[in-house]
mmCIF file of C-alpha atoms in Angstrom:
data_model
loop_
_atom_site.group_PDB
_atom_site.id
_atom_site.type_symbol
_atom_site.label_atom_id
_atom_site.label_comp_id
_atom_site.label_asym_id
_atom_site.label_seq_id
_atom_site.Cartn_x
_atom_site.Cartn_y
_atom_site.Cartn_z
ATOM 1 C CA MET A 186 142.875 79.111 113.302
ATOM 2 C CA SER A 187 141.396 82.144 112.109
ATOM 3 C CA ARG A 188 137.831 82.500 110.405
ATOM 4 C CA THR A 189 137.350 83.112 106.742
ATOM 5 C CA SER A 190 135.254 86.117 106.514
ATOM 6 C CA PHE A 191 132.072 85.506 104.413
ATOM 7 C CA ALA A 192 128.409 86.998 103.720
ATOM 8 C CA LEU A 193 125.254 85.256 103.264
ATOM 9 C CA GLY A 194 122.745 86.166 100.504
ATOM 10 C CA THR A 195 120.145 85.035 98.205
ATOM 11 C CA PHE A 196 121.017 84.727 94.244
ATOM 12 C CA SER A 197 119.397 83.432 91.052
ATOM 13 C CA ALA A 198 120.859 82.850 87.558
ATOM 14 C CA GLY A 199 118.296 83.409 84.876
ATOM 15 C CA PRO A 200 115.211 81.861 85.222
ATOM 16 C CA SER A 201 116.445 79.194 87.518
ATOM 17 C CA GLN A 202 115.113 78.925 91.248
ATOM 18 C CA PRO A 203 116.792 81.376 93.848
ATOM 19 C CA PHE A 204 119.530 79.422 96.146
ATOM 20 C CA PRO A 205 121.470 80.499 99.398
ATOM 21 C CA GLY A 206 124.962 81.055 99.023
ATOM 22 C CA ILE A 207 127.898 82.528 100.727
ATOM 23 C CA VAL A 208 130.085 84.928 99.215
ATOM 24 C CA VAL A 209 133.879 84.509 99.841
ATOM 25 C CA ALA A 210 136.300 86.766 97.943
ATOM 26 C CA GLY A 211 133.656 87.834 95.484
ATOM 27 C CA ARG A 212 132.605 84.242 94.705
ATOM 28 C CA VAL A 213 129.360 82.457 95.559
ATOM 29 C CA TYR A 214 129.150 78.904 96.685
ATOM 30 C CA ASP A 215 125.798 77.267 97.187
ATOM 31 C CA THR A 216 125.233 76.724 101.078
ATOM 32 C CA ARG A 217 123.175 73.270 100.011
ATOM 33 C CA ALA A 218 126.849 71.760 99.893
ATOM 34 C CA ALA A 219 127.112 72.571 103.499
ATOM 35 C CA VAL A 220 123.402 72.073 104.600
ATOM 36 C CA SER A 221 121.465 69.881 102.208
ATOM 37 C CA THR A 222 118.318 70.544 104.131
ATOM 38 C CA ALA A 223 118.111 74.006 103.939
ATOM 39 C CA VAL A 224 116.870 75.528 100.631
ATOM 40 C CA SER A 225 116.191 79.062 101.638
ATOM 41 C CA THR A 226 118.378 81.626 104.057
ATOM 42 C CA SER A 227 115.039 81.741 106.155
ATOM 43 C CA GLN A 228 115.862 78.046 106.902
ATOM 44 C CA LEU A 229 119.207 78.328 107.607
ATOM 45 C CA LEU A 230 118.385 81.066 110.318
ATOM 46 C CA ALA A 231 115.464 78.900 111.779
ATOM 47 C CA ASP A 232 118.578 76.960 113.212
ATOM 48 C CA TRP A 233 121.165 79.582 112.902
ATOM 49 C CA GLU A 234 123.587 78.444 115.528
ATOM 50 C CA THR A 235 124.142 75.258 113.985
ATOM 51 C CA CYS A 236 124.187 76.161 110.395
ATOM 52 C CA LEU A 237 126.530 79.138 111.074
ATOM 53 C CA GLU A 238 129.350 76.750 111.886
ATOM 54 C CA LYS A 239 128.471 74.557 108.529
ATOM 55 C CA LEU A 240 128.650 77.868 106.725
ATOM 56 C CA GLN A 241 131.866 78.552 108.469
ATOM 57 C CA SER A 242 133.185 75.468 107.333
ATOM 58 C CA LEU A 243 132.241 75.837 103.934
ATOM 59 C CA ALA A 244 134.024 79.203 103.586
ATOM 60 C CA ASP A 245 136.937 77.972 105.289
ATOM 61 C CA ALA A 246 136.936 74.972 102.706
ATOM 62 C CA PRO A 247 134.867 75.893 99.668
ATOM 63 C CA VAL A 248 133.498 72.984 97.650
ATOM 64 C CA GLY A 249 133.989 73.516 94.110
ATOM 65 C CA GLU A 250 134.818 76.741 92.383
ATOM 66 C CA GLY A 251 131.839 78.815 93.179
ATOM 67 C CA ARG A 252 130.514 81.291 90.637
ATOM 68 C CA PRO A 253 131.399 85.118 90.385
ATOM 69 C CA VAL A 254 128.926 87.044 92.118
ATOM 70 C CA GLY A 255 128.753 89.199 89.212
ATOM 71 C CA GLU A 256 127.471 86.571 87.085
ATOM 72 C CA LEU A 257 124.409 86.002 89.345
ATOM 73 C CA THR A 258 121.182 88.234 90.414
ATOM 74 C CA VAL A 259 121.429 89.348 93.715
ATOM 75 C CA LEU A 260 118.141 89.226 95.730
ATOM 76 C CA ALA A 261 117.161 90.551 99.417
ATOM 77 C CA PRO A 262 119.302 88.373 101.777
ATOM 78 C CA VAL A 263 116.724 86.956 103.431
ATOM 79 C CA GLN A 264 114.216 84.659 101.724
ATOM 80 C CA PRO A 265 111.426 84.548 102.341
ATOM 81 C CA PRO A 266 111.688 87.874 104.651
ATOM 82 C CA GLY A 267 110.485 88.140 107.972
ATOM 83 C CA GLN A 268 108.555 91.049 109.642
ATOM 84 C CA ILE A 269 110.290 94.619 109.695
ATOM 85 C CA LEU A 270 110.533 96.471 113.092
ATOM 86 C CA ALA A 271 111.638 100.208 112.098
ATOM 87 C CA ALA A 272 112.835 102.825 114.659
ATOM 88 C CA GLY A 273 112.226 106.185 114.198
ATOM 89 C CA ALA A 274 113.985 109.439 115.095
ATOM 90 C CA ASN A 275 116.883 107.387 116.760
ATOM 91 C CA TYR A 276 119.740 109.662 115.503
ATOM 92 C CA ARG A 277 120.781 112.720 117.682
ATOM 93 C CA GLU A 278 122.137 114.822 114.967
ATOM 94 C CA HIS A 279 119.272 113.795 112.564
ATOM 95 C CA VAL A 280 116.579 114.821 115.442
ATOM 96 C CA ILE A 281 118.418 117.997 115.949
ATOM 97 C CA GLU A 282 118.292 118.588 112.260
ATOM 98 C CA ILE A 283 114.629 118.219 111.801
ATOM 99 C CA THR A 284 114.271 120.567 115.137
ATOM 100 C CA VAL A 285 115.899 123.395 113.562
ATOM 101 C CA ALA A 286 114.548 123.089 110.227
ATOM 102 C CA HIS A 287 110.855 122.686 111.380
ATOM 103 C CA ARG A 288 111.697 125.340 114.062
ATOM 104 C CA LEU A 289 110.186 123.064 116.769
ATOM 105 C CA GLY A 290 110.461 125.271 119.678
ATOM 106 C CA LYS A 291 109.894 128.737 120.852
ATOM 107 C CA ALA A 292 108.858 130.880 117.967
ATOM 108 C CA ASP A 293 111.764 133.565 118.739
ATOM 109 C CA ALA A 294 114.429 131.162 119.165
ATOM 110 C CA THR A 295 117.900 131.371 117.441
ATOM 111 C CA GLU A 296 119.046 128.114 115.313
ATOM 112 C CA GLU A 297 121.773 127.689 118.230
ATOM 113 C CA GLU A 298 119.035 127.917 120.973
ATOM 114 C CA LEU A 299 116.923 125.408 118.923
ATOM 115 C CA ARG A 300 119.847 123.104 118.488
ATOM 116 C CA GLU A 301 120.688 123.261 122.500
ATOM 117 C CA GLN A 302 117.087 122.721 123.165
ATOM 118 C CA ALA A 303 116.725 119.536 121.175
ATOM 119 C CA ALA A 304 120.147 118.333 122.436
ATOM 120 C CA ARG A 305 118.847 118.435 125.893
ATOM 121 C CA GLU A 306 115.452 116.688 124.905
ATOM 122 C CA MET A 307 117.566 113.923 123.210
ATOM 123 C CA ASP A 308 119.918 113.302 126.170
ATOM 124 C CA GLU A 309 116.435 113.139 128.519
ATOM 125 C CA ARG A 310 115.101 110.707 126.249
ATOM 126 C CA ALA A 311 118.178 108.454 125.803
ATOM 127 C CA ALA A 312 118.349 108.265 129.560
ATOM 128 C CA HIS A 313 114.582 107.926 130.631
ATOM 129 C CA GLY A 314 112.565 107.477 127.074
ATOM 130 C CA GLU A 315 111.590 104.915 125.016
ATOM 131 C CA PRO A 316 112.323 104.151 121.429
ATOM 132 C CA TYR A 317 109.903 104.849 118.765
ATOM 133 C CA VAL A 318 109.139 101.812 116.391
ATOM 134 C CA TRP A 319 106.516 100.947 114.063
ATOM 135 C CA VAL A 320 105.986 97.655 111.290
ATOM 136 C CA GLY A 321 106.657 97.351 108.057
ATOM 137 C CA VAL A 322 105.481 94.677 105.596
ATOM 138 C CA PRO A 323 107.756 91.911 103.993
ATOM 139 C CA SER A 324 106.186 92.504 100.303
ATOM 140 C CA ALA A 325 107.859 96.006 100.464
ATOM 141 C CA ILE A 326 111.291 94.608 100.766
ATOM 142 C CA SER A 327 113.588 94.396 97.272
ATOM 143 C CA GLY A 328 117.064 93.698 96.606
ATOM 144 C CA ALA A 329 120.129 96.005 96.919
ATOM 145 C CA TYR A 330 120.316 96.346 93.222
ATOM 146 C CA ASP A 331 116.814 96.505 92.171
ATOM 147 C CA ASP A 332 115.205 99.392 90.458
ATOM 148 C CA VAL A 333 112.569 101.306 92.345
ATOM 149 C CA ILE A 334 109.304 102.727 90.749
ATOM 150 C CA LEU A 335 108.116 105.666 92.280
ATOM 151 C CA PRO A 336 104.525 105.292 93.132
ATOM 152 C CA SER A 337 101.914 107.564 91.819
ATOM 153 C CA LEU A 338 100.159 107.835 95.068
ATOM 154 C CA GLY A 339 101.603 110.644 97.007
ATOM 155 C CA GLU A 340 104.640 112.867 96.560
ATOM 156 C CA ASN A 341 108.009 113.943 98.094
ATOM 157 C CA HIS A 342 109.499 110.222 98.061
ATOM 158 C CA ASP A 343 112.966 110.112 100.297
ATOM 159 C CA TRP A 344 115.664 108.256 101.357
ATOM 160 C CA GLU A 345 116.533 106.788 104.988
ATOM 161 C CA LEU A 346 119.749 104.775 104.718
ATOM 162 C CA GLU A 347 119.501 102.384 107.789
ATOM 163 C CA LEU A 348 121.553 99.623 109.418
ATOM 164 C CA GLY A 349 119.422 96.593 109.428
ATOM 165 C CA VAL A 350 119.840 93.710 112.110
ATOM 166 C CA ILE A 351 118.607 90.230 111.235
ATOM 167 C CA ILE A 352 117.443 88.517 113.907
ATOM 168 C CA GLY A 353 118.745 84.524 114.607
ATOM 169 C CA ARG A 354 117.403 83.310 117.472
ATOM 170 C CA GLU A 355 113.756 84.228 118.770
ATOM 171 C CA ALA A 356 113.694 87.081 121.278
ATOM 172 C CA ARG A 357 111.043 87.341 123.862
ATOM 173 C CA GLU A 358 111.529 89.609 126.735
ATOM 174 C CA VAL A 359 115.219 89.745 126.709
ATOM 175 C CA GLY A 360 117.701 92.224 128.289
ATOM 176 C CA ARG A 361 119.844 94.423 126.634
ATOM 177 C CA GLU A 362 122.995 92.580 128.007
ATOM 178 C CA GLU A 363 121.898 89.447 126.031
ATOM 179 C CA ALA A 364 119.957 91.251 123.375
ATOM 180 C CA LEU A 365 122.920 90.881 120.635
ATOM 181 C CA GLY A 366 123.080 87.279 121.287
ATOM 182 C CA HIS A 367 119.924 87.029 119.137
ATOM 183 C CA VAL A 368 121.300 88.715 116.227
ATOM 184 C CA ALA A 369 122.159 86.661 113.119
ATOM 185 C CA GLY A 370 124.166 89.602 111.312
ATOM 186 C CA TYR A 371 123.715 93.010 109.777
ATOM 187 C CA THR A 372 122.696 94.239 106.567
ATOM 188 C CA ILE A 373 121.740 97.427 104.832
ATOM 189 C CA CYS A 374 118.176 98.798 104.430
ATOM 190 C CA ASN A 375 117.022 102.137 102.914
ATOM 191 C CA ASP A 376 113.900 102.834 104.444
ATOM 192 C CA LEU A 377 112.025 104.752 101.760
ATOM 193 C CA THR A 378 109.495 106.941 102.510
ATOM 194 C CA THR A 379 106.466 109.156 100.775
ATOM 195 C CA ARG A 380 106.530 112.291 102.939
ATOM 196 C CA SER A 381 103.191 113.493 101.833
ATOM 197 C CA LEU A 382 101.349 110.296 103.177
ATOM 198 C CA VAL A 383 102.684 110.428 106.613
ATOM 199 C CA PRO A 384 100.074 112.951 107.991
ATOM 200 C CA ARG A 385 96.318 112.240 108.075
ATOM 201 C CA PRO A 386 94.899 115.808 108.004
ATOM 202 C CA GLU A 387 91.439 114.627 108.130
ATOM 203 C CA ILE A 388 92.110 112.555 111.444
ATOM 204 C CA PRO A 389 94.709 114.609 113.175
ATOM 205 C CA MET A 390 94.206 112.923 116.352
ATOM 206 C CA MET A 391 95.502 109.557 114.811
ATOM 207 C CA GLY A 392 98.860 111.063 114.348
ATOM 208 C CA THR A 393 101.337 109.479 111.482
ATOM 209 C CA ASP A 394 100.448 106.620 108.918
ATOM 210 C CA TRP A 395 103.556 104.818 108.424
ATOM 211 C CA MET A 396 101.708 101.927 106.596
ATOM 212 C CA ARG A 397 100.728 103.902 103.645
ATOM 213 C CA ALA A 398 103.926 106.466 103.366
ATOM 214 C CA LYS A 399 106.580 103.377 103.830
ATOM 215 C CA ASN A 400 105.123 100.330 102.752
ATOM 216 C CA GLN A 401 104.867 100.460 98.791
ATOM 217 C CA PRO A 402 106.546 97.931 96.740
ATOM 218 C CA GLY A 403 110.090 97.935 96.610
ATOM 219 C CA PHE A 404 110.430 100.862 99.282
ATOM 220 C CA TYR A 405 112.963 98.517 101.585
ATOM 221 C CA PRO A 406 115.911 97.799 99.214
ATOM 222 C CA THR A 407 117.631 95.513 101.824
ATOM 223 C CA GLY A 408 121.186 93.824 101.282
ATOM 224 C CA PRO A 409 123.259 92.902 99.427
ATOM 225 C CA TYR A 410 124.046 90.401 101.872
ATOM 226 C CA LEU A 411 123.617 89.427 105.482
ATOM 227 C CA VAL A 412 127.111 89.883 107.285
ATOM 228 C CA PRO A 413 127.529 87.467 110.398
ATOM 229 C CA ALA A 414 127.524 89.138 113.708
ATOM 230 C CA ARG A 415 131.097 87.388 114.373
ATOM 231 C CA PHE A 416 132.508 89.524 111.252
ATOM 232 C CA VAL A 417 130.824 93.023 112.833
ATOM 233 C CA PRO A 418 133.081 93.503 115.890
ATOM 234 C CA ASP A 419 130.901 96.768 117.081
ATOM 235 C CA PRO A 420 127.458 97.656 115.206
ATOM 236 C CA GLN A 421 127.589 100.925 116.963
ATOM 237 C CA ASN A 422 130.770 102.217 115.173
ATOM 238 C CA LEU A 423 129.701 101.872 111.334
ATOM 239 C CA ASP A 424 129.765 104.634 108.929
ATOM 240 C CA ILE A 425 126.566 105.107 106.642
ATOM 241 C CA THR A 426 126.857 107.046 103.536
ATOM 242 C CA LEU A 427 124.267 107.868 100.865
ATOM 243 C CA ARG A 428 124.867 109.485 97.557
ATOM 244 C CA LEU A 429 122.224 110.565 94.996
ATOM 245 C CA ASN A 430 123.710 111.050 91.502
ATOM 246 C CA GLY A 431 127.182 111.059 93.007
ATOM 247 C CA GLU A 432 126.735 113.643 95.497
ATOM 248 C CA LEU A 433 127.147 112.951 98.976
ATOM 249 C CA MET A 434 123.586 113.517 100.739
ATOM 250 C CA GLN A 435 124.067 111.552 103.999
ATOM 251 C CA LYS A 436 126.921 110.765 105.883
ATOM 252 C CA GLY A 437 126.725 109.409 109.643
ATOM 253 C CA ASN A 438 127.985 106.750 112.168
ATOM 254 C CA THR A 439 125.953 104.251 113.973
ATOM 255 C CA SER A 440 127.734 105.592 117.179
ATOM 256 C CA ASP A 441 125.080 108.514 116.998
ATOM 257 C CA MET A 442 121.862 106.328 117.643
ATOM 258 C CA ILE A 443 120.075 107.638 120.668
ATOM 259 C CA PHE A 444 118.829 103.689 121.355
ATOM 260 C CA GLY A 445 121.702 101.323 120.144
ATOM 261 C CA VAL A 446 121.134 97.788 118.692
ATOM 262 C CA ALA A 447 120.563 96.043 121.928
ATOM 263 C CA ALA A 448 118.262 98.564 123.454
ATOM 264 C CA LEU A 449 116.057 98.279 120.191
ATOM 265 C CA ILE A 450 115.974 94.535 120.308
ATOM 266 C CA SER A 451 115.115 94.630 124.159
ATOM 267 C CA TYR A 452 112.326 97.225 123.747
ATOM 268 C CA ILE A 453 110.928 95.459 120.932
ATOM 269 C CA SER A 454 111.166 91.990 122.229
ATOM 270 C CA HIS A 455 109.258 93.166 125.335
ATOM 271 C CA ARG A 456 106.276 93.767 123.323
ATOM 272 C CA VAL A 457 106.716 91.536 120.022
ATOM 273 C CA VAL A 458 108.291 87.753 119.700
ATOM 274 C CA LEU A 459 111.167 88.525 117.254
ATOM 275 C CA ARG A 460 111.884 85.460 115.178
ATOM 276 C CA PRO A 461 114.959 84.521 112.957
ATOM 277 C CA GLY A 462 114.499 86.007 109.597
ATOM 278 C CA ASP A 463 112.913 89.141 111.258
ATOM 279 C CA MET A 464 114.585 92.565 110.565
ATOM 280 C CA VAL A 465 114.905 95.390 112.913
ATOM 281 C CA ILE A 466 115.986 98.715 111.092
ATOM 282 C CA THR A 467 117.625 101.286 113.283
ATOM 283 C CA GLY A 468 116.756 104.660 112.328
ATOM 284 C CA SER A 469 118.649 106.670 109.643
ATOM 285 C CA PRO A 470 121.203 109.808 110.212
ATOM 286 C CA GLN A 471 120.887 113.334 108.834
ATOM 287 C CA GLY A 472 120.971 114.368 105.311
ATOM 288 C CA ASN A 473 117.481 113.025 104.223
ATOM 289 C CA GLY A 474 115.673 114.730 101.198
ATOM 290 C CA SER A 475 113.283 116.574 103.437
ATOM 291 C CA HIS A 476 116.582 118.459 104.761
ATOM 292 C CA TYR A 477 117.591 119.553 101.130
ATOM 293 C CA GLY A 478 114.289 120.084 99.699
ATOM 294 C CA ARG A 479 115.154 117.475 97.156
ATOM 295 C CA PHE A 480 113.224 114.388 96.689
ATOM 296 C CA LEU A 481 113.527 111.310 94.386
ATOM 297 C CA ARG A 482 112.254 111.677 90.960
ATOM 298 C CA ALA A 483 112.779 109.029 87.807
ATOM 299 C CA GLY A 484 116.248 108.737 86.606
ATOM 300 C CA ASP A 485 117.808 109.280 89.998
ATOM 301 C CA VAL A 486 120.545 106.774 91.319
ATOM 302 C CA MET A 487 121.215 106.170 94.969
ATOM 303 C CA GLU A 488 124.271 104.692 95.862
ATOM 304 C CA SER A 489 124.715 103.700 99.367
ATOM 305 C CA GLU A 490 127.292 102.205 101.773
ATOM 306 C CA ILE A 491 127.816 101.032 105.499
ATOM 307 C CA THR A 492 131.378 99.971 106.761
ATOM 308 C CA GLY A 493 131.643 96.230 106.147
ATOM 309 C CA LEU A 494 128.513 95.460 104.676
ATOM 310 C CA GLY A 495 128.705 96.108 101.186
ATOM 311 C CA THR A 496 126.846 98.597 98.905
ATOM 312 C CA GLN A 497 123.641 99.068 97.179
ATOM 313 C CA ARG A 498 122.804 101.002 93.705
ATOM 314 C CA THR A 499 119.250 101.751 93.415
ATOM 315 C CA VAL A 500 117.787 103.388 90.290
ATOM 316 C CA CYS A 501 114.517 105.283 90.419
ATOM 317 C CA TRP A 502 111.617 105.010 87.591
#
């Protein structure tokens, strides 16, 4: 029997308590009809293998009429959210774009020579290097349709649309070949960044400061939903697009990752215990604001999409 596709999310209606629900054909069904003891998505993820089958049964034979998703407020899918593990410099074309834009090579090199140099370095890194990962804070997560208030601290607020991977089974020292078995599902995350706060010129030996540059309130718009891994046949072949005020700015595909989802989970799990509800964000393709010299300002509208995972709409203030 074919399975009915569904997505998992967190919703609210007016002042009422948020509740976990599945979305089937544009309607939301309260998951407590299938798993009465789980009052949040994080509780569902804590016993994901068992709960997934119960949610599947609810999707196949919904209880009640459900509610149109348009009548509800859509929150970030995992509530309360887990930790964020974020990969950087993980898209080949993005790194090449940065290398050329900032002329990170021989001073007299042509643009083509810089591209060739960066491509060789990325091939070497993919074959023999390691991912670059930092930690984000859950308090910075917001919903897919929430507005974001651009902070007065720092300048040059930028976008980085990314594939988010939600963990569904604890991962500790797992190999690449088993890593995807620890994934509950996939979502969209926009890793907003205040570029002026990345460097620390007063202590240059410390390098980048991602804590202050990436963890302002609302700087990780996430969702709208968690799409179970069973409905994402190949996480390494998903189109990623972001439009700013209707203009296409980012267009890439997850096939361009230097380290794929399995490699990232394996790498992280050998250094950090990944628990259900944690989110691994996997890097951003080319086309950030830094490339265009155009950063976010009040009134901007970002519309973002990843194949099969829905869309986001974020208004900046």
